[in-house]
Amino acid sequence: MSSGNSYTPPNEMPQAPIHRVLVGQKALVTGASKGLGQAMAIGFARAGADVLVNYSTDLAGAEETARTIEGLGRRATIFKANVSKEDEVQAMFQHMFDTFGRMDICVPNAAIQLNARVDEMTLHQWQEVINVNLTGMFLCARESIRAFKRQGIDRSISYACGKLIFISSVHDIIPWEGHANYAAAKGGLMLFMKSLAQEVAHLRIRVNSISPGAIRTPMNVEKLTSPEMFESTLLNLIPSKRIGEPEDVSRLAVWLASDESDYVQGTTIYVDGGMTLYPGFIGAG
Ligand code: BGC
């Protein structure tokens, strides 16, 4: 156990290959009622973890996630919270500890889009997106770091003191006209993540981001159901020539949450079929 900043973790690394990599771990996933959050919550359960399923509006989706987790023989608990509200986030973390007694993995994933060109963007559209997509990440990160430091390392569970995995976007480096609020939040998240990773690395708290490209989620359903847009626009942006599946992201989240990635710190991993490779240069330039 540790208290405050006085704790010095042992400088060791896992020796053996690890299977069922999250057995005994407790994970919190925000926005887990659908899309990537749902897939990651289920992926964690498949790897052996119990999961707090957070949602803000879609209770039915959260219940579906929880049922699937329980069907895998793991425990699930559902908690409604808007991640941009400090008191709701703190209540969610309290519920995590009341239910599971600890937290090993936190995945701030919940995000929204309110699209408008800048000259038409209302202050509300700007602030809502920053509040959920950036301030929400800060609030969940702060409560996680506090919890991880309180707990210290339990080697029977993980070599790390805790794992924080932010869900960002390719738009943390690719500009996106018409979505400047979203890109600003994701770009801000990149340096928030790296600064925090630097701040807590010595405590063996691991902090990383996953930046997905175009994935088959409800957020993207409009693009996917318009064949014209899908073929002529979206696929042109993806060198791998396929849309991503939520499982492409959840497999990576499981690995980042596990001791298999013990030496990975402060990194953004792009799961995007090559979207960040300047596909406009294919056959051009
Ligand atoms: C957005 C998707 C978009 C993708 C690639 C993601 O962050 O949520 O709507 O398709 O970036 O542009």
Tab-separated table of C-alpha atoms and ligand atoms in Angstrom:
chain	number	residue	atom	x	y	z
A	1	MET	CA	0.000	0.000	0.000
A	2	SER	CA	1.150	3.570	-0.508
A	3	SER	CA	0.276	7.031	0.633
A	4	GLY	CA	0.888	10.333	-1.117
A	5	ASN	CA	4.125	10.812	-3.058
A	6	SER	CA	6.387	8.845	-0.744
A	7	TYR	CA	5.833	5.502	-2.450
A	8	THR	CA	8.740	4.096	-4.506
A	9	PRO	CA	7.654	1.206	-6.708
A	10	PRO	CA	9.973	-1.721	-7.434
A	11	ASN	CA	11.791	-1.593	-10.768
A	12	GLU	CA	10.732	-4.959	-12.156
A	13	MET	CA	9.088	-6.210	-15.305
A	14	PRO	CA	6.906	-9.225	-16.051
A	15	GLN	CA	8.924	-12.328	-16.970
A	16	ALA	CA	6.449	-14.797	-18.398
A	17	PRO	CA	3.943	-14.586	-21.227
A	18	ILE	CA	0.555	-13.651	-19.845
A	19	HIS	CA	-2.712	-15.223	-20.956
A	20	ARG	CA	-6.236	-14.196	-19.869
A	21	VAL	CA	-4.312	-11.019	-19.307
A	22	LEU	CA	-6.760	-9.123	-17.074
A	23	VAL	CA	-7.840	-11.759	-14.572
A	24	GLY	CA	-8.664	-10.202	-11.194
A	25	GLN	CA	-8.653	-6.634	-12.569
A	26	LYS	CA	-11.405	-4.041	-12.234
A	27	ALA	CA	-12.050	-1.674	-15.141
A	28	LEU	CA	-14.130	1.478	-15.548
A	29	VAL	CA	-15.195	2.407	-19.096
A	30	THR	CA	-17.050	5.642	-19.811
A	31	GLY	CA	-19.555	5.743	-22.665
A	32	ALA	CA	-19.867	1.953	-22.539
A	33	SER	CA	-23.486	1.739	-23.726
A	34	LYS	CA	-22.533	1.567	-27.397
A	35	GLY	CA	-19.766	1.659	-29.978
A	36	LEU	CA	-16.143	1.527	-28.888
A	37	GLY	CA	-16.918	1.760	-25.169
A	38	GLN	CA	-19.235	-1.230	-25.354
A	39	ALA	CA	-16.694	-3.278	-27.323
A	40	MET	CA	-13.881	-2.428	-24.893
A	41	ALA	CA	-15.972	-3.219	-21.807
A	42	ILE	CA	-16.798	-6.623	-23.299
A	43	GLY	CA	-13.187	-7.158	-24.417
A	44	PHE	CA	-11.974	-6.510	-20.861
A	45	ALA	CA	-14.499	-9.017	-19.486
A	46	ARG	CA	-13.381	-11.610	-22.020
A	47	ALA	CA	-9.819	-11.106	-20.751
A	48	GLY	CA	-10.975	-11.698	-17.159
A	49	ALA	CA	-11.862	-8.251	-15.753
A	50	ASP	CA	-14.976	-7.005	-13.945
A	51	VAL	CA	-16.325	-3.756	-15.398
A	52	LEU	CA	-18.177	-0.595	-14.410
A	53	VAL	CA	-20.315	0.308	-17.428
A	54	ASN	CA	-20.853	4.069	-17.547
A	55	TYR	CA	-23.522	5.705	-19.715
A	56	SER	CA	-25.132	9.129	-19.857
A	57	THR	CA	-28.338	8.632	-21.878
A	58	ASP	CA	-28.625	5.106	-23.288
A	59	LEU	CA	-29.635	2.873	-20.358
A	60	ALA	CA	-30.788	0.052	-22.663
A	61	GLY	CA	-27.363	-0.021	-24.331
A	62	ALA	CA	-25.621	-0.091	-20.938
A	63	GLU	CA	-27.834	-2.980	-19.867
A	64	GLU	CA	-26.941	-4.891	-23.013
A	65	THR	CA	-23.229	-4.364	-22.291
A	66	ALA	CA	-23.677	-5.525	-18.689
A	67	ARG	CA	-25.665	-8.621	-19.734
A	68	THR	CA	-22.924	-9.619	-22.169
A	69	ILE	CA	-20.257	-9.183	-19.495
A	70	GLU	CA	-22.232	-11.299	-17.051
A	71	GLY	CA	-22.730	-13.898	-19.772
A	72	LEU	CA	-18.952	-14.157	-19.899
A	73	GLY	CA	-18.919	-14.987	-16.189
A	74	ARG	CA	-17.660	-11.570	-15.052
A	75	ARG	CA	-19.286	-8.929	-12.867
A	76	ALA	CA	-20.738	-5.718	-14.295
A	77	THR	CA	-22.199	-2.652	-12.624
A	78	ILE	CA	-23.958	0.169	-14.460
A	79	PHE	CA	-23.575	3.844	-13.495
A	80	LYS	CA	-25.161	6.906	-15.107
A	81	ALA	CA	-22.898	9.953	-15.129
A	82	ASN	CA	-22.190	12.887	-17.410
A	83	VAL	CA	-18.367	12.927	-17.465
A	84	SER	CA	-18.243	16.714	-17.728
A	85	LYS	CA	-19.822	17.101	-14.256
A	86	GLU	CA	-17.367	16.885	-11.368
A	87	ASP	CA	-19.879	15.642	-8.788
A	88	GLU	CA	-21.205	12.937	-11.112
A	89	VAL	CA	-17.701	11.687	-11.919
A	90	GLN	CA	-16.809	11.572	-8.231
A	91	ALA	CA	-20.021	9.676	-7.460
A	92	MET	CA	-19.158	7.203	-10.230
A	93	PHE	CA	-15.710	6.534	-8.753
A	94	GLN	CA	-17.271	6.095	-5.308
A	95	HIS	CA	-19.646	3.539	-6.823
A	96	MET	CA	-16.662	1.766	-8.390
A	97	PHE	CA	-15.008	1.337	-4.986
A	98	ASP	CA	-18.237	0.466	-3.187
A	99	THR	CA	-18.864	-2.271	-5.762
A	100	PHE	CA	-15.429	-3.650	-6.628
A	101	GLY	CA	-13.200	-2.333	-3.830
A	102	ARG	CA	-10.524	-1.098	-6.274
A	103	MET	CA	-9.795	0.084	-9.820
A	104	ASP	CA	-6.978	-1.153	-12.073
A	105	ILE	CA	-8.001	0.192	-15.484
A	106	CYS	CA	-9.776	3.414	-16.435
A	107	VAL	CA	-10.818	4.142	-20.009
A	108	PRO	CA	-12.166	7.666	-20.500
A	109	ASN	CA	-13.942	7.065	-23.801
A	110	ALA	CA	-17.193	9.082	-23.769
A	111	ALA	CA	-17.187	11.765	-26.449
A	112	ILE	CA	-19.624	13.762	-28.562
A	113	GLN	CA	-19.660	15.656	-31.851
A	114	LEU	CA	-21.566	18.905	-32.424
A	115	ASN	CA	-20.443	19.872	-35.899
A	116	ALA	CA	-20.442	23.385	-37.339
A	117	ARG	CA	-18.145	25.602	-39.315
A	118	VAL	CA	-16.382	28.046	-37.016
A	119	ASP	CA	-18.218	31.146	-38.254
A	120	GLU	CA	-21.499	29.388	-37.531
A	121	MET	CA	-20.507	27.611	-34.330
A	122	THR	CA	-22.392	28.633	-31.213
A	123	LEU	CA	-20.588	29.031	-27.923
A	124	HIS	CA	-22.731	26.168	-26.666
A	125	GLN	CA	-21.467	23.847	-29.437
A	126	TRP	CA	-17.885	24.812	-28.638
A	127	GLN	CA	-18.215	24.470	-24.882
A	128	GLU	CA	-20.225	21.225	-24.837
A	129	VAL	CA	-17.634	19.432	-26.952
A	130	ILE	CA	-14.721	20.773	-24.883
A	131	ASN	CA	-16.584	19.947	-21.653
A	132	VAL	CA	-17.289	16.311	-22.537
A	133	ASN	CA	-14.303	15.468	-24.755
A	134	LEU	CA	-11.563	17.262	-22.808
A	135	THR	CA	-12.726	18.286	-19.321
A	136	GLY	CA	-14.418	14.889	-18.950
A	137	MET	CA	-11.057	13.247	-19.677
A	138	PHE	CA	-9.367	15.440	-17.051
A	139	LEU	CA	-11.961	14.630	-14.379
A	140	CYS	CA	-11.748	10.870	-14.947
A	141	ALA	CA	-7.944	11.024	-15.091
A	142	ARG	CA	-7.682	12.997	-11.863
A	143	GLU	CA	-9.929	10.609	-9.939
A	144	SER	CA	-8.031	7.630	-11.406
A	145	ILE	CA	-4.606	8.938	-10.396
A	146	ARG	CA	-5.890	9.632	-6.877
A	147	ALA	CA	-7.268	6.088	-6.673
A	148	PHE	CA	-4.155	4.424	-8.107
A	149	LYS	CA	-1.897	6.274	-5.644
A	150	ARG	CA	-4.142	5.309	-2.750
A	151	GLN	CA	-4.046	1.649	-3.761
A	152	GLY	CA	-0.396	1.215	-4.675
A	153	ILE	CA	0.723	-1.904	-6.545
A	154	ASP	CA	-0.754	-5.324	-5.889
A	155	ARG	CA	1.620	-7.673	-7.744
A	156	SER	CA	-0.899	-10.502	-7.670
A	157	ILE	CA	-3.026	-8.344	-9.991
A	158	SER	CA	-0.620	-6.304	-12.161
A	159	TYR	CA	2.920	-4.971	-12.288
A	160	ALA	CA	1.454	-1.505	-12.778
A	161	CYS	CA	-0.109	0.650	-10.111
A	162	GLY	CA	-2.898	1.455	-12.594
A	163	LYS	CA	-3.601	1.922	-16.280
A	164	LEU	CA	-5.285	4.921	-17.886
A	165	ILE	CA	-6.216	4.604	-21.555
A	166	PHE	CA	-7.706	7.671	-23.221
A	167	ILE	CA	-9.782	7.202	-26.350
A	168	SER	CA	-8.767	9.990	-28.681
A	169	SER	CA	-9.057	10.160	-32.490
A	170	VAL	CA	-6.966	10.502	-35.634
A	171	HIS	CA	-8.172	14.105	-35.325
A	172	ASP	CA	-5.656	14.684	-32.557
A	173	ILE	CA	-3.263	15.245	-35.489
A	174	ILE	CA	-5.440	15.427	-38.635
A	175	PRO	CA	-7.224	18.780	-39.000
A	176	TRP	CA	-10.972	18.451	-39.656
A	177	GLU	CA	-12.814	21.394	-41.138
A	178	GLY	CA	-16.369	21.696	-39.897
A	179	HIS	CA	-15.353	19.901	-36.694
A	180	ALA	CA	-12.878	22.373	-35.172
A	181	ASN	CA	-14.302	21.983	-31.654
A	182	TYR	CA	-13.825	18.195	-31.827
A	183	ALA	CA	-10.300	18.448	-33.265
A	184	ALA	CA	-9.345	21.081	-30.670
A	185	ALA	CA	-10.489	18.798	-27.848
A	186	LYS	CA	-8.649	15.767	-29.267
A	187	GLY	CA	-5.483	17.777	-29.968
A	188	GLY	CA	-5.612	19.087	-26.399
A	189	LEU	CA	-6.096	15.566	-25.110
A	190	MET	CA	-2.851	14.483	-26.802
A	191	LEU	CA	-0.666	16.833	-24.748
A	192	PHE	CA	-2.755	16.366	-21.617
A	193	MET	CA	-2.110	12.619	-21.896
A	194	LYS	CA	1.622	13.024	-22.514
A	195	SER	CA	2.089	15.552	-19.703
A	196	LEU	CA	0.232	13.300	-17.286
A	197	ALA	CA	2.174	10.233	-18.458
A	198	GLN	CA	5.393	12.085	-17.683
A	199	GLU	CA	4.040	13.170	-14.309
A	200	VAL	CA	3.100	9.724	-12.985
A	201	ALA	CA	5.435	7.311	-14.791
A	202	HIS	CA	7.690	6.967	-11.711
A	203	LEU	CA	4.700	5.602	-9.794
A	204	ARG	CA	4.254	2.853	-12.412
A	205	ILE	CA	0.983	4.400	-13.433
A	206	ARG	CA	0.717	3.831	-17.181
A	207	VAL	CA	-0.999	6.466	-19.296
A	208	ASN	CA	-1.571	6.056	-23.050
A	209	SER	CA	-4.059	6.917	-25.809
A	210	ILE	CA	-5.754	5.024	-28.574
A	211	SER	CA	-6.609	7.123	-31.622
A	212	PRO	CA	-9.135	5.360	-33.839
A	213	GLY	CA	-9.883	6.296	-37.437
A	214	ALA	CA	-13.229	5.493	-39.042
A	215	ILE	CA	-14.806	2.654	-37.063
A	216	ARG	CA	-18.240	1.054	-37.534
A	217	THR	CA	-19.982	2.711	-34.546
A	218	PRO	CA	-23.307	4.520	-34.067
A	219	MET	CA	-21.393	7.837	-34.252
A	220	ASN	CA	-20.437	6.901	-37.823
A	221	VAL	CA	-23.599	5.172	-38.911
A	222	GLU	CA	-24.691	8.027	-41.152
A	223	LYS	CA	-21.497	7.754	-43.191
A	224	LEU	CA	-21.754	3.990	-43.350
A	225	THR	CA	-25.331	3.930	-44.561
A	226	SER	CA	-24.714	6.376	-47.373
A	227	PRO	CA	-22.994	4.167	-49.988
A	228	GLU	CA	-21.922	7.160	-52.036
A	229	MET	CA	-20.125	8.813	-49.162
A	230	PHE	CA	-18.681	5.523	-48.000
A	231	GLU	CA	-17.216	4.570	-51.373
A	232	SER	CA	-16.222	7.921	-52.771
A	233	THR	CA	-15.052	9.732	-49.671
A	234	LEU	CA	-14.373	7.596	-46.661
A	235	LEU	CA	-12.613	4.635	-48.286
A	236	ASN	CA	-10.340	7.044	-50.177
A	237	LEU	CA	-9.029	8.128	-46.807
A	238	ILE	CA	-8.196	4.585	-45.663
A	239	PRO	CA	-5.179	2.913	-47.328
A	240	SER	CA	-6.222	-0.468	-45.858
A	241	LYS	CA	-9.524	-0.087	-47.760
A	242	ARG	CA	-11.799	-1.249	-45.004
A	243	ILE	CA	-13.738	0.423	-42.248
A	244	GLY	CA	-12.515	-0.481	-38.763
A	245	GLU	CA	-14.526	-2.699	-36.440
A	246	PRO	CA	-14.985	-1.910	-32.725
A	247	GLU	CA	-13.022	-5.106	-31.982
A	248	ASP	CA	-9.977	-3.639	-33.774
A	249	VAL	CA	-9.961	-1.068	-30.994
A	250	SER	CA	-10.941	-3.337	-28.101
A	251	ARG	CA	-8.113	-5.806	-28.806
A	252	LEU	CA	-5.628	-2.967	-28.527
A	253	ALA	CA	-7.287	-1.665	-25.353
A	254	VAL	CA	-6.920	-5.106	-23.719
A	255	TRP	CA	-3.245	-5.210	-24.640
A	256	LEU	CA	-2.632	-1.658	-23.371
A	257	ALA	CA	-4.425	-2.516	-20.119
A	258	SER	CA	-2.357	-5.654	-19.606
A	259	ASP	CA	1.180	-6.240	-18.379
A	260	GLU	CA	2.047	-7.311	-21.949
A	261	SER	CA	2.507	-3.573	-22.628
A	262	ASP	CA	4.265	-2.837	-19.333
A	263	TYR	CA	6.957	-0.618	-20.933
A	264	VAL	CA	4.543	1.417	-23.078
A	265	GLN	CA	4.105	4.887	-21.605
A	266	GLY	CA	2.804	8.200	-22.928
A	267	THR	CA	2.161	6.860	-26.424
A	268	THR	CA	-0.674	7.395	-28.871
A	269	ILE	CA	-1.433	4.310	-30.941
A	270	TYR	CA	-3.392	4.898	-34.146
A	271	VAL	CA	-5.907	2.209	-35.138
A	272	ASP	CA	-6.902	3.679	-38.457
A	273	GLY	CA	-6.053	1.445	-41.423
A	274	GLY	CA	-3.392	4.005	-42.337
A	275	MET	CA	-5.611	7.099	-42.296
A	276	THR	CA	-2.762	9.104	-40.739
A	277	LEU	CA	-0.395	8.179	-43.628
A	278	TYR	CA	-1.390	11.105	-45.884
A	279	PRO	CA	-3.400	8.862	-48.261
A	280	GLY	CA	-3.744	11.796	-50.692
A	281	PHE	CA	-0.147	11.024	-51.698
A	282	ILE	CA	-1.049	7.556	-53.002
A	283	GLY	CA	-0.381	7.842	-56.753
A	284	ALA	CA	0.217	11.570	-56.377
A	285	GLY	CA	2.752	14.035	-55.046
B	1	BGC	C1	-14.750	10.391	-35.653
B	1	BGC	C2	-15.378	9.707	-36.822
B	1	BGC	C3	-14.541	9.879	-38.079
B	1	BGC	C4	-13.127	9.462	-37.812
B	1	BGC	C5	-12.228	9.688	-39.020
B	1	BGC	C6	-13.337	9.916	-35.519
B	1	BGC	O1	-12.752	10.562	-34.450
B	1	BGC	O2	-15.475	10.085	-34.486
B	1	BGC	O3	-16.664	10.249	-37.003
B	1	BGC	O4	-15.047	9.081	-39.124
B	1	BGC	O5	-12.633	10.182	-36.717
B	1	BGC	O6	-12.455	10.924	-39.612
